[in-house]
């Protein structure tokens, strides 16, 4: 079995690890030390069980409002059963309930909130301004984003903890004070931990990460949001969502051979594109559902974020039962099974027979083949059988520079044992990986179980590097130690979910090709992007030709899951009001928030166009991750990276902005200069502005620097909401061709915006653009502002309005 820091006893670690690291890592001076052994660990399942009686009662009320004959999809059942006031939400602006999808403003009461360490900082700083003694719903914090992947878990984890101790102390102290379960660094990636502990059929939860829909694999409605949205739930305020349309995906047949659940979503992303799911919940159904493992369903739901979907989910399945039982939740499995067996009118966990989808796509699992998606966008989907041709025709690199498996998308026991099978096949033939090969376990539970079952030693004996139970390279926390320099064109294969330019290693020329762990493993041995493991061979050291057999693996461990290191178990969820939250006034990592100024009592005048963006503008473009993650809790400092990845529409330059006098600077430098001069500004952009993560800093930073309006051809859902929450007005061109009529440094004034805000979203907004030659252009725009969102903007931010309501 694997030794090292992660698997060692505390006494053994003390003899070999510097005291400073021990104190940073193991001594919980701010919270109760966990004295339980792993053998006696029993989670509080009751607090993690969805409020089924309450939800069934609310479903009955929904039936009364809409009529008992109304056929509902699964997504509608779960969503509507979480409405604060079903009658008001379902009958307002919906033709008396006939046209709910896409029209109703749903005010929802989620059951739970989960936050990762990077986004939790700002969420907690906002929550603290509300002066409440505890959170209104159960919540958890997961320290996963701020841990580097470089030399392996035993080195990377202690160093990352030491380097981020100030932030982790803040998070742990706040968690203890407000009654939030705190999962320390090393415990695992938020989505894997949520699946193992909190996700459940019929649950509704919010998570401050765009891949929160991972929990949909266990039948939950789980939605990625910004920190301000999470605060709504934490303070017991209704959380607002425009009623999504429902995209049905019917699964037929069953997977076989090299095809994995990852290929379902890779192929679907190619059909839908990164914008095709916007405004939809993806609901899987059909006879193929029960052929998938629970963790396989989670993989599919996880990457639904890449097509812009609000969330994705599966109906209750017989495959959920053994997973719940193996993760200490037999009582939840029993309750869910009982509900799922009920007549349709009382059945919260399955769609009504005959329920209609707005669109329906069929995927035959039996004929599906492996897919590879990328580079630079997760919807460029290529079947494996023609990938070698695509490499040649697109002049992509022919050499694989690294293979990386794991992450929140693909780190289940089944994923890892199928990859292990391939490694064993290759090792038996005398082969070693032809390139660097990294393995990221998704949680301590997974790591400890793989360690016990010798899977990790199989990877390590083959030359693989096992990284910490954390996000690592997937979100840019990767310090490459190979010979690849910034600017070198190279290809990596990963089982991750996102592959935007520069995301993983900061090199804009690194091409990340997304695939299943099995395909990534095979490619790592071949070392060439033209390899097809289904048909091609590798020459062994003895000169023989070796071909992989289709991989096999176990859905769940035969001996059950290991709990692992007890230091990675969560703290109690009981609040401790006397605990002091640790924020140093001299910190460059954390800063308490100052409220934004309210909207003026008139239309906006004299705005300047800071920048006109061309092409893809993701949340990574607007607020880069990687080394900037350390400033997530310090708005002034992290604002120095605002839009540094944006491409100038006029010149093609990246992060080069031009002032009125022709002088150049970086975008955040010009924004700060204009802010100091009292000039407010707007950004002009193209389609799907804000695509990607739930990163609310991409809204907070422009607001902090003086941004008031974003004018785009279209917006990604989460980001559009985040902008409104922070008091920034998102507007879209009524005519997309008008994008060409606005340029950097043009002066813009709004007409009708103030009236729209005062009327709760009624009316239209025009922009009067004064060109630098003195001419004027009037541009018609569209908006999606609801009455509540208008209130956020008038108050200056949602937090301002919330604080005002609490005071009154």
GROMACS .gro file of C-alpha atoms in nm, residues 472-706:
model
  235
  472UNK     CA    1  -0.496   2.118  -0.943
  473UNK     CA    2  -0.424   2.138  -1.318
  474UNK     CA    3  -0.793   2.138  -1.412
  475UNK     CA    4  -0.836   2.497  -1.291
  476UNK     CA    5  -0.486   2.624  -1.364
  477UNK     CA    6  -0.301   2.514  -1.051
  478UNK     CA    7  -0.036   2.328  -1.250
  479UNK     CA    8   0.334   2.404  -1.236
  480UNK     CA    9   0.476   2.214  -1.530
  481UNK     CA   10   0.821   2.067  -1.479
  482UNK     CA   11   0.871   1.939  -1.835
  483UNK     CA   12   1.046   2.125  -2.116
  484UNK     CA   13   0.734   2.307  -2.238
  485UNK     CA   14   0.777   2.685  -2.222
  486UNK     CA   15   0.510   2.951  -2.250
  487UNK     CA   16   0.434   2.997  -2.618
  488UNK     CA   17   0.529   2.642  -2.715
  489UNK     CA   18   0.255   2.469  -2.910
  490UNK     CA   19   0.181   2.134  -2.747
  491UNK     CA   20  -0.102   1.885  -2.693
  492UNK     CA   21  -0.221   1.744  -2.363
  493UNK     CA   22  -0.497   1.489  -2.313
  494UNK     CA   23  -0.712   1.521  -2.001
  495UNK     CA   24  -1.028   1.374  -1.854
  496UNK     CA   25  -1.126   1.724  -1.741
  497UNK     CA   26  -1.436   1.923  -1.836
  498UNK     CA   27  -1.306   2.254  -1.969
  499UNK     CA   28  -1.025   2.344  -2.206
  500UNK     CA   29  -1.020   2.718  -2.271
  501UNK     CA   30  -0.699   2.865  -2.407
  502UNK     CA   31  -0.434   2.903  -2.135
  503UNK     CA   32  -0.658   2.755  -1.865
  504UNK     CA   33  -0.447   2.466  -1.740
  505UNK     CA   34  -0.089   2.590  -1.742
  506UNK     CA   35  -0.111   2.956  -1.840
  507UNK     CA   36   0.028   2.878  -2.187
  508UNK     CA   37  -0.213   2.997  -2.458
  509UNK     CA   38  -0.057   2.747  -2.701
  510UNK     CA   39  -0.129   2.438  -2.492
  511UNK     CA   40  -0.406   2.244  -2.665
  512UNK     CA   41  -0.614   2.049  -2.414
  513UNK     CA   42  -0.804   1.760  -2.572
  514UNK     CA   43  -1.085   1.634  -2.348
  515UNK     CA   44  -1.157   1.261  -2.341
  516UNK     CA   45  -1.245   0.977  -2.108
  517UNK     CA   46  -0.979   0.856  -1.858
  518UNK     CA   47  -0.946   0.541  -2.066
  519UNK     CA   48  -0.863   0.726  -2.389
  520UNK     CA   49  -0.630   0.965  -2.204
  521UNK     CA   50  -0.443   0.670  -2.051
  522UNK     CA   51  -0.404   0.497  -2.387
  523UNK     CA   52  -0.285   0.819  -2.554
  524UNK     CA   53  -0.029   0.866  -2.275
  525UNK     CA   54   0.126   0.531  -2.362
  526UNK     CA   55   0.123   0.590  -2.736
  527UNK     CA   56   0.264   0.942  -2.709
  528UNK     CA   57   0.106   1.043  -3.039
  529UNK     CA   58  -0.220   1.223  -3.108
  530UNK     CA   59  -0.276   1.006  -3.417
  531UNK     CA   60  -0.318   0.689  -3.208
  532UNK     CA   61  -0.645   0.498  -3.202
  533UNK     CA   62  -0.635   0.237  -2.923
  534UNK     CA   63  -0.923   0.045  -3.080
  535UNK     CA   64  -0.725  -0.034  -3.395
  536UNK     CA   65  -0.360   0.068  -3.357
  537UNK     CA   66  -0.063  -0.101  -3.194
  538UNK     CA   67   0.240   0.010  -2.993
  539UNK     CA   68   0.582  -0.150  -3.036
  540UNK     CA   69   0.710  -0.297  -2.708
  541UNK     CA   70   1.076  -0.289  -2.596
  542UNK     CA   71   1.108  -0.648  -2.720
  543UNK     CA   72   0.985  -0.552  -3.066
  544UNK     CA   73   0.642  -0.709  -3.036
  545UNK     CA   74   0.325  -0.528  -3.139
  546UNK     CA   75   0.090  -0.456  -2.849
  547UNK     CA   76  -0.276  -0.367  -2.876
  548UNK     CA   77  -0.494  -0.270  -2.581
  549UNK     CA   78  -0.798  -0.479  -2.499
  550UNK     CA   79  -1.115  -0.288  -2.408
  551UNK     CA   80  -1.086  -0.171  -2.045
  552UNK     CA   81  -1.283  -0.317  -1.758
  553UNK     CA   82  -1.337  -0.189  -1.404
  554UNK     CA   83  -1.555  -0.216  -1.096
  555UNK     CA   84  -1.849   0.016  -1.046
  556UNK     CA   85  -1.802   0.010  -0.667
  557UNK     CA   86  -1.528  -0.140  -0.446
  558UNK     CA   87  -1.602  -0.497  -0.338
  559UNK     CA   88  -1.475  -0.423   0.015
  560UNK     CA   89  -1.656  -0.090   0.047
  561UNK     CA   90  -1.510   0.259   0.059
  562UNK     CA   91  -1.234   0.358   0.299
  563UNK     CA   92  -1.283   0.680   0.497
  564UNK     CA   93  -0.911   0.758   0.483
  565UNK     CA   94  -0.719   1.012   0.687
  566UNK     CA   95  -0.939   1.136   0.976
  567UNK     CA   96  -0.778   1.481   0.950
  568UNK     CA   97  -0.971   1.527   0.627
  569UNK     CA   98  -1.313   1.471   0.784
  570UNK     CA   99  -1.537   1.780   0.811
  571UNK     CA  100  -1.586   1.995   1.116
  572UNK     CA  101  -1.923   2.008   1.287
  573UNK     CA  102  -2.209   2.205   1.137
  574UNK     CA  103  -2.310   2.349   1.476
  575UNK     CA  104  -2.260   2.730   1.497
  576UNK     CA  105  -2.021   2.880   1.751
  577UNK     CA  106  -2.122   3.247   1.788
  578UNK     CA  107  -1.823   3.336   2.008
  579UNK     CA  108  -1.571   3.241   1.738
  580UNK     CA  109  -1.381   3.535   1.592
  581UNK     CA  110  -1.354   3.538   1.215
  582UNK     CA  111  -0.991   3.588   1.121
  583UNK     CA  112  -0.930   3.877   0.876
  584UNK     CA  113  -0.611   4.079   0.915
  585UNK     CA  114  -0.652   4.451   0.835
  586UNK     CA  115  -0.310   4.444   0.662
  587UNK     CA  116  -0.381   4.136   0.452
  588UNK     CA  117  -0.322   4.135   0.079
  589UNK     CA  118  -0.533   3.818   0.047
  590UNK     CA  119  -0.853   3.921   0.225
  591UNK     CA  120  -1.040   4.252   0.244
  592UNK     CA  121  -1.376   4.335   0.395
  593UNK     CA  122  -1.625   4.469   0.142
  594UNK     CA  123  -1.747   4.823   0.102
  595UNK     CA  124  -2.099   4.860  -0.045
  596UNK     CA  125  -2.132   4.982  -0.404
  597UNK     CA  126  -2.304   5.315  -0.464
  598UNK     CA  127  -2.673   5.301  -0.561
  599UNK     CA  128  -2.791   5.371  -0.914
  600UNK     CA  129  -2.836   5.746  -0.982
  601UNK     CA  130  -3.188   5.884  -1.000
  602UNK     CA  131  -3.160   5.933  -1.375
  603UNK     CA  132  -3.030   5.759  -1.685
  604UNK     CA  133  -2.657   5.695  -1.720
  605UNK     CA  134  -2.475   5.974  -1.902
  606UNK     CA  135  -2.127   6.001  -2.048
  607UNK     CA  136  -2.022   5.638  -2.022
  608UNK     CA  137  -1.706   5.553  -2.218
  609UNK     CA  138  -1.650   5.226  -2.405
  610UNK     CA  139  -1.352   5.082  -2.221
  611UNK     CA  140  -1.299   4.795  -2.463
  612UNK     CA  141  -1.463   4.625  -2.757
  613UNK     CA  142  -1.401   4.252  -2.733
  614UNK     CA  143  -1.395   4.018  -3.028
  615UNK     CA  144  -1.434   3.641  -3.011
  616UNK     CA  145  -1.481   3.419  -2.707
  617UNK     CA  146  -1.488   3.609  -2.378
  618UNK     CA  147  -1.516   3.359  -2.093
  619UNK     CA  148  -1.503   3.414  -1.721
  620UNK     CA  149  -1.139   3.301  -1.747
  621UNK     CA  150  -1.089   3.588  -1.993
  622UNK     CA  151  -1.256   3.838  -1.759
  623UNK     CA  152  -1.106   3.710  -1.430
  624UNK     CA  153  -0.817   3.469  -1.479
  625UNK     CA  154  -0.763   3.184  -1.235
  626UNK     CA  155  -0.426   3.012  -1.177
  627UNK     CA  156  -0.197   3.235  -0.968
  628UNK     CA  157  -0.476   3.493  -0.930
  629UNK     CA  158  -0.680   3.255  -0.715
  630UNK     CA  159  -0.486   3.371  -0.411
  631UNK     CA  160  -0.657   3.712  -0.434
  632UNK     CA  161  -1.015   3.580  -0.449
  633UNK     CA  162  -1.086   3.734  -0.108
  634UNK     CA  163  -0.931   4.074  -0.191
  635UNK     CA  164  -1.136   4.261  -0.450
  636UNK     CA  165  -0.894   4.553  -0.506
  637UNK     CA  166  -0.602   4.318  -0.572
  638UNK     CA  167  -0.777   4.067  -0.796
  639UNK     CA  168  -0.928   4.350  -0.999
  640UNK     CA  169  -0.581   4.399  -1.147
  641UNK     CA  170  -0.650   4.099  -1.374
  642UNK     CA  171  -0.979   4.227  -1.518
  643UNK     CA  172  -1.024   4.130  -1.884
  644UNK     CA  173  -0.654   4.062  -1.933
  645UNK     CA  174  -0.737   3.779  -2.172
  646UNK     CA  175  -0.970   3.987  -2.393
  647UNK     CA  176  -0.892   4.042  -2.761
  648UNK     CA  177  -0.920   4.397  -2.896
  649UNK     CA  178  -1.172   4.399  -3.181
  650UNK     CA  179  -0.995   4.684  -3.359
  651UNK     CA  180  -0.636   4.560  -3.343
  652UNK     CA  181  -0.640   4.190  -3.251
  653UNK     CA  182  -0.416   4.265  -2.953
  654UNK     CA  183  -0.473   4.095  -2.617
  655UNK     CA  184  -0.507   4.321  -2.311
  656UNK     CA  185  -0.409   4.635  -2.497
  657UNK     CA  186  -0.650   4.922  -2.441
  658UNK     CA  187  -0.640   5.265  -2.605
  659UNK     CA  188  -0.734   5.584  -2.421
  660UNK     CA  189  -0.899   5.879  -2.591
  661UNK     CA  190  -0.558   6.040  -2.651
  662UNK     CA  191  -0.425   5.726  -2.823
  663UNK     CA  192  -0.204   5.615  -2.534
  664UNK     CA  193  -0.203   5.243  -2.456
  665UNK     CA  194  -0.215   5.039  -2.138
  666UNK     CA  195  -0.351   4.715  -2.004
  667UNK     CA  196  -0.729   4.698  -1.971
  668UNK     CA  197  -0.740   4.699  -1.589
  669UNK     CA  198  -0.492   4.989  -1.582
  670UNK     CA  199  -0.715   5.200  -1.808
  671UNK     CA  200  -1.022   5.103  -1.606
  672UNK     CA  201  -0.850   5.211  -1.284
  673UNK     CA  202  -0.733   5.534  -1.447
  674UNK     CA  203  -1.087   5.617  -1.559
  675UNK     CA  204  -1.223   5.527  -1.217
  676UNK     CA  205  -0.977   5.768  -1.055
  677UNK     CA  206  -1.098   6.034  -1.299
  678UNK     CA  207  -1.462   5.966  -1.211
  679UNK     CA  208  -1.542   5.813  -1.551
  680UNK     CA  209  -1.779   5.518  -1.563
  681UNK     CA  210  -1.764   5.279  -1.855
  682UNK     CA  211  -1.910   4.986  -2.049
  683UNK     CA  212  -1.773   4.688  -2.241
  684UNK     CA  213  -1.896   4.575  -2.584
  685UNK     CA  214  -1.874   4.204  -2.665
  686UNK     CA  215  -1.998   3.924  -2.889
  687UNK     CA  216  -2.184   3.600  -2.818
  688UNK     CA  217  -2.206   3.402  -2.493
  689UNK     CA  218  -2.023   3.666  -2.292
  690UNK     CA  219  -1.920   3.519  -1.956
  691UNK     CA  220  -1.919   3.156  -2.072
  692UNK     CA  221  -1.755   2.913  -1.831
  693UNK     CA  222  -1.733   2.905  -1.455
  694UNK     CA  223  -1.965   3.057  -1.195
  695UNK     CA  224  -1.689   3.307  -1.113
  696UNK     CA  225  -1.870   3.610  -0.971
  697UNK     CA  226  -1.543   3.802  -0.963
  698UNK     CA  227  -1.597   3.844  -1.338
  699UNK     CA  228  -1.891   4.067  -1.238
  700UNK     CA  229  -1.750   4.212  -0.914
  701UNK     CA  230  -1.424   4.333  -1.068
  702UNK     CA  231  -1.574   4.540  -1.351
  703UNK     CA  232  -1.822   4.687  -1.101
  704UNK     CA  233  -1.543   4.776  -0.860
  705UNK     CA  234  -1.346   4.946  -1.139
  706UNK     CA  235  -1.641   5.157  -1.257
   0.00000   0.00000   0.00000
